[in-house]
Structures are given as structure tokens and as C-alpha cells.
């Protein structure tokens, strides 16, 4: 006997279309079954309404209503029993707020957060794989290069015959670049360990002239015969 303008705006029905009908018309079987499970009552509309009406006054429950056009809306609903002056039960009055947009926004936010968590987890896994790869490759590279440096030292010491001045110069360059490669491998291992644990960075003075001289020796074969 009461269908407010707010209910008309939310559900799309006119009072004449709903008077004489059961409010069961606004709910699907699945929604009714959900409330029956949560309230622990029989899965009938009357049982659900009675169980809802026996909740503490002002208790709001989230109901999904179906509009006249078939579009579902989510309402936070308070169902209160009403009585006459003699205390005789007359029926129920339902008041509700349409929280569909808020629920949709919360759902979208939750999906975005879940997506972000999955992305962070994936990036963490990638970092772990990268660290393991760098560590493994670095160790694998160190062994053959160490062997190269070892045999090179034997050759430079004349174990396999006295090298000529040109051969000795070439072997010195090979030795220099092999040791540079070992330094790069050490740097990779150091970088990997610094990313995985909290290490303080050590600061100190560097002989820049020495750095440049080593750099020149590394690239010298490429520009010895060029006008640079």
C-alpha cells in the first residue's frame, strides 16, 4: 500500500503496477536462495522475510532487485515490522539505498588491485629468475675464462716455447681483456647480490687516469691503424 517516488525511480515501476503484488516480484530465485542460506531459514520468500524482520532493528542487508527493464540493482535494505496502536502486527516497511554504483566501483577497484598484485608477483618471479640466471651464467663463464688466463700465463712464461715480441704483445692484450671480462663477471655477481640484500655502498677515491689507460688498451687494436 506504499510505493514511494524513490522506489519508482530506482525500480522503474509505477505504484499501480505493484499494488496487490508480492514484493517477491523484485527478486530472482538465486537471490532468495542466497538470503535463505545466510539467514539459516527455509528457502521460501515468506520465511526469508520473517527471518529478516526478526533481525535487530536497523540491520541492513544487501539485496539485488530486478528493475522493470530487467536491469539488476543492488540495494542496502532495512526491513522493519510495523504494528498498530494495540501492538497488532500489520506488515513490514522496507527502506533502501541504491548502492549499485558504489558496489561496482568497489568491484572495479578490487579487480584493479588483484591485477596489480598479480603483476607485482609476476615481476618478483621474473626478478628471481633473472637473478638465478645471472648468477648461474656468471659462474659458468668464470671457469673457462680462468682456464684461458691460466694457459695464457704459461705461454707468456715460455712453457710452450719462447714467444716472439709480437706474440707477447698479442698475449698481453688477450690477458688484459680476459681479466677485464673476469671483472665484468664479478660486477654482475656484485650487482645481483646488491639487488637481493640490503648492502651499503662503499665509496672511495678512484684513479681516473688508470681507468682511462686501461680503457685505451682495451680499444687500441681497433684504432691502431686508423687516424684517430
CSV table of C-alpha atoms in Angstrom, one decimal:
chain,number,residue,atom,x,y,z
A,1,UNK,CA,0.0,0.0,0.0
A,2,UNK,CA,3.0,2.3,-0.3
A,3,UNK,CA,5.4,2.6,-3.2
A,4,UNK,CA,7.4,5.8,-2.8
A,5,UNK,CA,8.7,8.1,-5.6
A,6,UNK,CA,12.2,6.9,-4.7
A,7,UNK,CA,11.2,3.3,-5.3
A,8,UNK,CA,9.6,4.3,-8.6
A,9,UNK,CA,12.9,6.0,-9.7
A,10,UNK,CA,15.0,3.0,-8.7
A,11,UNK,CA,12.9,0.1,-9.9
A,12,UNK,CA,11.0,1.7,-12.9
A,13,UNK,CA,7.5,0.6,-11.8
A,14,UNK,CA,4.6,2.8,-11.1
A,15,UNK,CA,2.5,2.2,-7.9
A,16,UNK,CA,-0.4,0.9,-9.9
A,17,UNK,CA,1.9,-1.8,-11.4
A,18,UNK,CA,3.0,-3.1,-8.0
A,19,UNK,CA,0.0,-2.7,-5.7
A,20,UNK,CA,-1.6,-6.0,-5.0
A,21,UNK,CA,1.6,-7.9,-6.0
A,22,UNK,CA,4.1,-9.6,-3.7
A,23,UNK,CA,7.5,-7.9,-3.4
A,24,UNK,CA,8.8,-11.3,-4.4
A,25,UNK,CA,8.5,-10.0,-7.9
A,26,UNK,CA,11.6,-7.9,-7.4
A,27,UNK,CA,14.0,-10.8,-6.7
A,28,UNK,CA,15.4,-13.8,-8.5
A,29,UNK,CA,15.4,-17.4,-7.2
A,30,UNK,CA,19.1,-17.3,-6.8
A,31,UNK,CA,19.0,-14.1,-4.7
A,32,UNK,CA,16.3,-15.7,-2.5
A,33,UNK,CA,18.3,-18.8,-2.0
A,34,UNK,CA,21.4,-16.8,-1.0
A,35,UNK,CA,19.5,-15.0,1.7
A,36,UNK,CA,17.9,-18.3,2.9
A,37,UNK,CA,21.4,-19.8,3.3
A,38,UNK,CA,22.8,-16.7,5.1
A,39,UNK,CA,19.8,-16.5,7.5
A,40,UNK,CA,19.5,-20.2,8.1
A,41,UNK,CA,15.9,-20.5,7.2
A,42,UNK,CA,13.7,-22.3,4.7
A,43,UNK,CA,14.2,-21.1,1.1
A,44,UNK,CA,10.7,-19.6,0.8
A,45,UNK,CA,10.1,-15.9,0.4
A,46,UNK,CA,7.9,-15.7,3.5
A,47,UNK,CA,10.5,-17.5,5.6
A,48,UNK,CA,13.2,-15.2,4.4
A,49,UNK,CA,11.1,-12.1,5.1
A,50,UNK,CA,10.2,-13.2,8.6
A,51,UNK,CA,13.8,-14.1,9.4
A,52,UNK,CA,14.9,-10.7,8.1
A,53,UNK,CA,12.2,-8.9,10.2
A,54,UNK,CA,13.5,-10.6,13.3
A,55,UNK,CA,17.0,-9.1,13.0
A,56,UNK,CA,18.0,-6.3,15.4
A,57,UNK,CA,16.3,-3.0,14.4
A,58,UNK,CA,18.2,-1.1,11.8
A,59,UNK,CA,20.0,-4.1,10.4
A,60,UNK,CA,20.7,-3.6,6.7
A,61,UNK,CA,21.1,-6.4,4.3
A,62,UNK,CA,22.2,-6.2,0.7
A,63,UNK,CA,19.6,-7.3,-1.8
A,64,UNK,CA,19.7,-7.5,-5.5
A,65,UNK,CA,16.5,-6.1,-7.0
A,66,UNK,CA,15.5,-6.5,-10.7
A,67,UNK,CA,14.1,-3.4,-12.3
A,68,UNK,CA,11.2,-3.4,-14.7
A,69,UNK,CA,13.6,-3.3,-17.6
A,70,UNK,CA,15.4,-6.4,-16.3
A,71,UNK,CA,18.5,-4.5,-15.1
A,72,UNK,CA,19.6,-5.6,-11.7
A,73,UNK,CA,20.3,-3.0,-9.0
A,74,UNK,CA,21.9,-3.6,-5.6
A,75,UNK,CA,20.1,-2.0,-2.6
A,76,UNK,CA,21.1,-1.8,1.0
A,77,UNK,CA,17.7,-2.6,2.6
A,78,UNK,CA,16.3,-2.4,6.1
A,79,UNK,CA,13.1,-4.4,6.7
A,80,UNK,CA,11.2,-3.3,9.8
A,81,UNK,CA,7.9,-4.9,11.1
A,82,UNK,CA,5.1,-2.4,11.8
A,83,UNK,CA,2.3,-2.7,14.3
A,84,UNK,CA,-0.9,-0.7,15.2
A,85,UNK,CA,-1.5,1.1,18.4
A,86,UNK,CA,-2.6,-2.1,20.1
A,87,UNK,CA,0.6,-3.9,19.1
A,88,UNK,CA,-1.0,-6.0,16.4
A,89,UNK,CA,1.3,-6.9,13.6
A,90,UNK,CA,0.3,-5.1,10.3
A,91,UNK,CA,3.2,-5.9,8.0
A,92,UNK,CA,6.6,-4.6,7.0
A,93,UNK,CA,8.1,-1.4,5.7
A,94,UNK,CA,11.3,-1.6,3.7
A,95,UNK,CA,13.7,1.3,3.3
A,96,UNK,CA,16.6,1.1,0.9
A,97,UNK,CA,19.5,2.9,-0.6
A,98,UNK,CA,20.7,2.2,-4.1
A,99,UNK,CA,24.4,1.2,-3.7
A,100,UNK,CA,24.9,-0.3,-7.2
A,101,UNK,CA,27.4,2.3,-8.3
A,102,UNK,CA,29.4,2.1,-5.1
A,103,UNK,CA,29.4,-1.7,-5.3
A,104,UNK,CA,30.5,-1.6,-9.0
A,105,UNK,CA,33.3,0.9,-8.1
A,106,UNK,CA,34.5,-1.3,-5.2
A,107,UNK,CA,34.4,-4.3,-7.6
A,108,UNK,CA,36.4,-2.4,-10.2
A,109,UNK,CA,38.9,-1.3,-7.6
A,110,UNK,CA,39.3,-4.8,-6.3
A,111,UNK,CA,39.8,-6.2,-9.8
A,112,UNK,CA,42.5,-3.5,-10.4
A,113,UNK,CA,44.2,-4.3,-7.1
A,114,UNK,CA,44.1,-8.0,-7.9
A,115,UNK,CA,45.6,-7.3,-11.3
A,116,UNK,CA,48.3,-5.2,-9.7
A,117,UNK,CA,49.1,-7.9,-7.2
A,118,UNK,CA,49.4,-10.5,-10.0
A,119,UNK,CA,51.7,-8.1,-11.9
A,120,UNK,CA,53.9,-7.5,-8.8
A,121,UNK,CA,54.0,-11.2,-8.2
A,122,UNK,CA,55.0,-11.8,-11.8
A,123,UNK,CA,57.7,-9.2,-11.7
A,124,UNK,CA,59.0,-10.7,-8.5
A,125,UNK,CA,59.2,-14.1,-10.2
A,126,UNK,CA,60.9,-12.6,-13.2
A,127,UNK,CA,63.5,-10.9,-10.9
A,128,UNK,CA,64.1,-14.2,-9.2
A,129,UNK,CA,64.6,-16.0,-12.5
A,130,UNK,CA,66.9,-13.1,-13.7
A,131,UNK,CA,69.0,-13.2,-10.6
A,132,UNK,CA,69.3,-17.0,-10.8
A,133,UNK,CA,70.2,-16.7,-14.5
A,134,UNK,CA,72.8,-14.0,-13.9
A,135,UNK,CA,74.4,-16.0,-11.0
A,136,UNK,CA,74.5,-19.2,-13.0
A,137,UNK,CA,75.9,-17.7,-16.2
A,138,UNK,CA,78.4,-15.7,-14.2
A,139,UNK,CA,79.7,-18.8,-12.5
A,140,UNK,CA,79.7,-20.8,-15.8
A,141,UNK,CA,81.6,-18.0,-17.6
A,142,UNK,CA,84.2,-17.7,-14.9
A,143,UNK,CA,85.5,-21.3,-15.3
A,144,UNK,CA,86.5,-21.2,-19.0
A,145,UNK,CA,87.9,-17.7,-18.7
A,146,UNK,CA,90.0,-18.7,-15.7
A,147,UNK,CA,91.4,-21.6,-17.8
A,148,UNK,CA,92.2,-19.2,-20.7
A,149,UNK,CA,94.1,-16.9,-18.3
A,150,UNK,CA,95.9,-19.8,-16.8
A,151,UNK,CA,97.1,-21.2,-20.1
A,152,UNK,CA,97.9,-17.7,-21.3
A,153,UNK,CA,100.2,-17.2,-18.4
A,154,UNK,CA,102.0,-20.5,-19.2
A,155,UNK,CA,102.5,-19.3,-22.8
A,156,UNK,CA,103.8,-15.9,-21.7
A,157,UNK,CA,106.2,-17.6,-19.3
A,158,UNK,CA,107.6,-19.6,-22.2
A,159,UNK,CA,106.4,-23.0,-21.1
A,160,UNK,CA,105.4,-23.9,-24.7
A,161,UNK,CA,108.4,-22.0,-26.2
A,162,UNK,CA,109.7,-18.5,-26.2
A,163,UNK,CA,107.2,-16.2,-27.8
A,164,UNK,CA,108.2,-13.5,-30.2
A,165,UNK,CA,107.8,-9.8,-29.3
A,166,UNK,CA,104.7,-9.6,-31.5
A,167,UNK,CA,103.2,-12.7,-30.0
A,168,UNK,CA,104.0,-11.5,-26.5
A,169,UNK,CA,102.3,-8.2,-27.2
A,170,UNK,CA,99.2,-10.0,-28.5
A,171,UNK,CA,99.1,-12.3,-25.5
A,172,UNK,CA,99.4,-9.3,-23.2
A,173,UNK,CA,96.3,-7.8,-24.8
A,174,UNK,CA,94.4,-11.2,-24.5
A,175,UNK,CA,95.4,-11.3,-20.9
A,176,UNK,CA,94.2,-7.8,-20.3
A,177,UNK,CA,90.8,-8.4,-21.9
A,178,UNK,CA,90.4,-11.8,-20.2
A,179,UNK,CA,91.0,-10.1,-16.8
A,180,UNK,CA,88.5,-7.3,-17.8
A,181,UNK,CA,85.9,-10.0,-18.6
A,182,UNK,CA,86.5,-11.6,-15.2
A,183,UNK,CA,86.0,-8.1,-13.7
A,184,UNK,CA,82.7,-7.7,-15.5
A,185,UNK,CA,81.6,-11.1,-14.2
A,186,UNK,CA,82.5,-10.1,-10.7
A,187,UNK,CA,80.5,-6.9,-11.3
A,188,UNK,CA,77.5,-8.9,-12.4
A,189,UNK,CA,77.6,-11.0,-9.2
A,190,UNK,CA,78.0,-8.0,-7.1
A,191,UNK,CA,75.0,-6.2,-8.7
A,192,UNK,CA,72.9,-9.4,-8.3
A,193,UNK,CA,73.8,-9.6,-4.6
A,194,UNK,CA,73.1,-5.9,-4.1
A,195,UNK,CA,69.6,-6.2,-5.6
A,196,UNK,CA,68.8,-9.2,-3.3
A,197,UNK,CA,70.0,-7.9,0.0
A,198,UNK,CA,70.4,-4.5,1.7
A,199,UNK,CA,74.1,-3.7,1.3
A,200,UNK,CA,75.8,-0.4,2.0
A,201,UNK,CA,77.6,1.0,-1.0
A,202,UNK,CA,81.3,1.6,-0.4
A,203,UNK,CA,82.6,4.9,-1.5
A,204,UNK,CA,86.3,5.6,-2.2
A,205,UNK,CA,88.7,7.5,-4.4
A,206,UNK,CA,89.4,6.1,-7.9
A,207,UNK,CA,92.5,6.7,-10.0
A,208,UNK,CA,90.7,8.0,-13.1
A,209,UNK,CA,94.0,8.1,-15.1
A,210,UNK,CA,94.4,4.4,-14.5
A,211,UNK,CA,90.8,3.8,-15.6
A,212,UNK,CA,91.3,5.7,-18.9
A,213,UNK,CA,94.7,4.0,-19.6
A,214,UNK,CA,93.1,0.6,-19.2
A,215,UNK,CA,90.2,1.7,-21.5
A,216,UNK,CA,92.7,2.8,-24.1
A,217,UNK,CA,94.5,-0.5,-24.0
A,218,UNK,CA,91.2,-2.4,-24.5
A,219,UNK,CA,90.2,-0.5,-27.6
A,220,UNK,CA,93.7,0.1,-29.0
A,221,UNK,CA,93.6,-2.8,-31.5
A,222,UNK,CA,90.6,-1.2,-33.2
A,223,UNK,CA,92.2,2.1,-33.9
A,224,UNK,CA,95.9,1.4,-34.2
A,225,UNK,CA,95.8,1.6,-38.0
A,226,UNK,CA,93.3,4.5,-38.1
A,227,UNK,CA,93.9,8.2,-38.0
A,228,UNK,CA,92.4,8.7,-34.5
